[in-house]
XYZ file of C-alpha atoms in Angstrom:
210
model
C -38.916 109.896 65.252
C -38.694 106.278 65.503
C -35.531 104.406 66.503
C -34.096 101.423 64.684
C -33.541 98.381 66.856
C -30.129 97.005 66.345
C -29.857 93.327 66.781
C -26.545 91.785 67.737
C -25.755 88.210 68.268
C -23.488 87.320 71.158
C -22.245 83.930 71.590
C -22.987 82.193 74.815
C -24.976 85.193 75.958
C -27.493 83.064 77.753
C -30.278 84.634 75.886
C -32.805 82.743 74.011
C -31.335 83.682 70.653
C -30.681 80.564 68.473
C -27.142 79.393 68.022
C -25.723 79.044 64.571
C -24.196 75.635 63.767
C -20.560 75.683 62.915
C -19.880 75.171 59.217
C -19.313 71.534 58.151
C -16.165 70.888 56.291
C -16.465 68.587 53.341
C -13.825 65.979 52.913
C -11.762 66.637 49.809
C -12.652 64.339 46.987
C -9.894 61.992 46.047
C -9.049 61.721 42.447
C -8.226 58.190 41.294
C -4.623 57.206 41.427
C -3.102 57.628 37.959
C -1.123 54.446 38.325
C -4.257 52.484 39.196
C -6.094 53.962 36.209
C -3.182 53.088 33.953
C -3.020 49.551 35.253
C -6.676 48.971 34.673
C -6.566 50.343 31.156
C -3.472 48.342 30.301
C -5.066 45.035 30.922
C -6.649 43.642 27.690
C -10.283 42.843 27.732
C -10.834 39.073 27.313
C -13.548 38.276 24.840
C -15.580 35.169 25.034
C -16.692 33.564 21.759
C -19.994 31.782 21.852
C -20.458 29.444 18.866
C -23.811 29.774 17.227
C -24.970 26.865 15.200
C -27.609 27.390 12.601
C -29.514 24.239 11.821
C -29.356 23.394 8.126
C -32.682 23.263 6.428
C -33.869 19.709 5.879
C -34.030 18.659 2.262
C -37.351 17.276 1.290
C -37.236 13.627 0.379
C -36.987 13.146 -3.341
C -39.484 10.734 -4.785
C -37.928 7.742 -6.562
C -37.377 8.156 -10.294
C -39.773 6.179 -12.346
C -38.249 3.285 -14.273
C -37.840 4.115 -17.951
C -40.260 2.432 -20.273
C -38.952 1.120 -23.576
C -40.858 0.153 -26.653
C -40.401 -3.175 -28.401
C -38.533 -1.468 -31.189
C -36.061 0.094 -28.762
C -35.465 -3.241 -27.008
C -34.882 -4.942 -30.351
C -32.420 -2.246 -31.433
C -30.527 -2.514 -28.160
C -30.277 -6.331 -28.442
C -28.993 -5.965 -32.013
C -26.286 -3.517 -30.901
C -25.194 -5.761 -28.058
C -25.055 -8.733 -30.371
C -22.927 -6.756 -32.826
C -20.510 -5.717 -30.070
C -20.216 -9.266 -28.733
C -19.250 -10.464 -32.235
C -17.288 -7.474 -33.504
C -14.942 -6.942 -30.487
C -13.531 -10.528 -30.306
C -13.198 -10.566 -34.139
C -11.370 -7.256 -34.094
C -8.997 -8.432 -31.381
C -8.280 -11.773 -33.162
C -7.638 -10.125 -36.525
C -5.386 -7.575 -34.853
C -3.367 -10.439 -33.261
C -2.980 -12.223 -36.569
C -1.845 -9.118 -38.332
C 0.754 -8.531 -35.622
C 2.121 -12.085 -36.052
C 2.195 -11.582 -39.838
C 4.252 -8.382 -39.485
C 6.666 -10.229 -37.236
C 6.986 -12.951 -39.864
C 7.741 -10.377 -42.582
C 10.457 -8.832 -40.385
C 12.077 -12.224 -39.706
C 11.931 -13.265 -43.324
C 13.385 -10.050 -44.702
C 16.156 -10.054 -42.106
C 17.286 -13.641 -42.636
C 19.863 -14.874 -45.115
C 21.358 -18.324 -45.305
C 24.823 -18.621 -43.848
C 27.655 -18.732 -46.331
C 28.758 -22.013 -44.819
C 26.669 -24.755 -43.305
C 28.038 -27.598 -41.203
C 26.689 -31.134 -41.736
C 27.336 -34.149 -39.522
C 28.174 -37.313 -41.422
C 26.308 -39.460 -38.876
C 23.011 -38.441 -37.328
C 24.028 -39.971 -33.999
C 27.464 -38.348 -33.901
C 28.652 -34.790 -34.301
C 32.304 -35.643 -34.331
C 32.634 -35.895 -38.081
C 31.462 -32.523 -39.426
C 31.739 -31.361 -42.980
C 31.459 -27.628 -43.818
C 29.799 -26.905 -47.125
C 29.536 -23.675 -49.113
C 25.819 -22.894 -49.552
C 26.448 -21.071 -52.806
C 27.224 -24.437 -54.485
C 24.262 -26.280 -52.993
C 20.895 -26.736 -54.604
C 17.840 -28.293 -52.882
C 16.781 -31.690 -54.189
C 13.417 -32.062 -55.889
C 10.690 -33.365 -53.599
C 10.537 -36.691 -55.470
C 14.189 -37.413 -54.645
C 14.008 -36.265 -51.035
C 12.034 -39.411 -50.089
C 15.024 -41.612 -50.984
C 17.613 -39.529 -49.215
C 18.081 -39.322 -45.458
C 17.979 -35.705 -44.229
C 21.366 -34.434 -43.147
C 21.981 -33.605 -39.557
C 22.684 -29.993 -38.750
C 24.696 -29.833 -35.575
C 24.568 -26.801 -33.318
C 27.736 -25.117 -34.507
C 28.666 -21.526 -34.970
C 27.962 -21.657 -38.695
C 24.531 -23.211 -38.169
C 23.385 -20.832 -35.380
C 21.466 -18.399 -37.656
C 19.668 -21.298 -39.384
C 18.593 -22.890 -36.100
C 17.499 -19.529 -34.655
C 15.411 -18.759 -37.756
C 13.751 -22.186 -37.698
C 12.998 -21.747 -33.992
C 11.424 -18.302 -34.497
C 9.220 -19.639 -37.262
C 8.010 -22.432 -35.035
C 7.102 -19.854 -32.340
C 5.033 -17.937 -34.890
C 3.056 -21.029 -35.763
C 2.375 -21.667 -32.063
C 1.156 -18.094 -31.632
C -1.186 -18.443 -34.607
C -2.645 -21.633 -33.182
C -3.349 -19.769 -29.880
C -5.475 -17.105 -31.556
C -9.126 -17.876 -30.747
C -11.486 -17.832 -33.707
C -14.694 -18.134 -31.664
C -16.312 -19.778 -34.685
C -15.819 -16.669 -36.794
C -15.251 -17.570 -40.448
C -13.225 -14.432 -41.155
C -10.843 -15.142 -38.308
C -10.369 -18.779 -39.325
C -9.651 -17.901 -42.950
C -7.244 -15.116 -42.032
C -5.375 -17.354 -39.614
C -5.059 -20.125 -42.222
C -3.640 -17.702 -44.728
C -0.828 -16.617 -42.421
C -0.166 -20.179 -41.290
C 0.357 -21.259 -44.875
C 2.844 -18.512 -45.416
C 4.882 -19.327 -42.337
C 4.698 -23.062 -42.971
C 6.002 -22.557 -46.481
C 9.053 -20.744 -45.155
C 9.586 -23.528 -42.579
C 9.552 -26.060 -45.444
C 12.076 -24.054 -47.422
C 14.465 -23.925 -44.473
C 14.096 -27.630 -43.710
C 15.162 -28.535 -47.262
C 18.667 -27.785 -46.115
C 18.428 -30.118 -43.160
């Protein structure tokens, strides 16, 4: 029968058997500090914005618009319209002015009444001797007799104030009518003369008492 050879290992036996190396201890792995991890995660991440500019597309140059071409008929029609406007607008403005003055005259005339008493000065150069006269008993003299009679002097008294104010307003209307430009327009001239005659007739009626 055969015999099994038992092999035993003896440390430091001096035999030629190989020595086993002592086991190497691994250093325990260190888990990260929770406080450090918390601090790192608590800090916000700073973002950097980088502006990006997109170049706008260049617009192609537009060719110049061709000048419009007009026919002779169109040019003649345009000239006719311009001539009408140059004539019509000043005429319209002038006639509008005259009508406004005429309305003012009608308002003054309808709102005026002769004072019940008018004061006359016995001497044109003196206002010391004043005579008050009831207008209801007075009658204007015929034009033929007015040439032989000196016009009475109307002093600026309380009784004569409405008469002087009315005469002054009528004179202002005549000045405004003279200032309306006719521009050589026949319609404007005739219309202005018509209103001037009306105002002048009222002035003459008032001056018969003076």
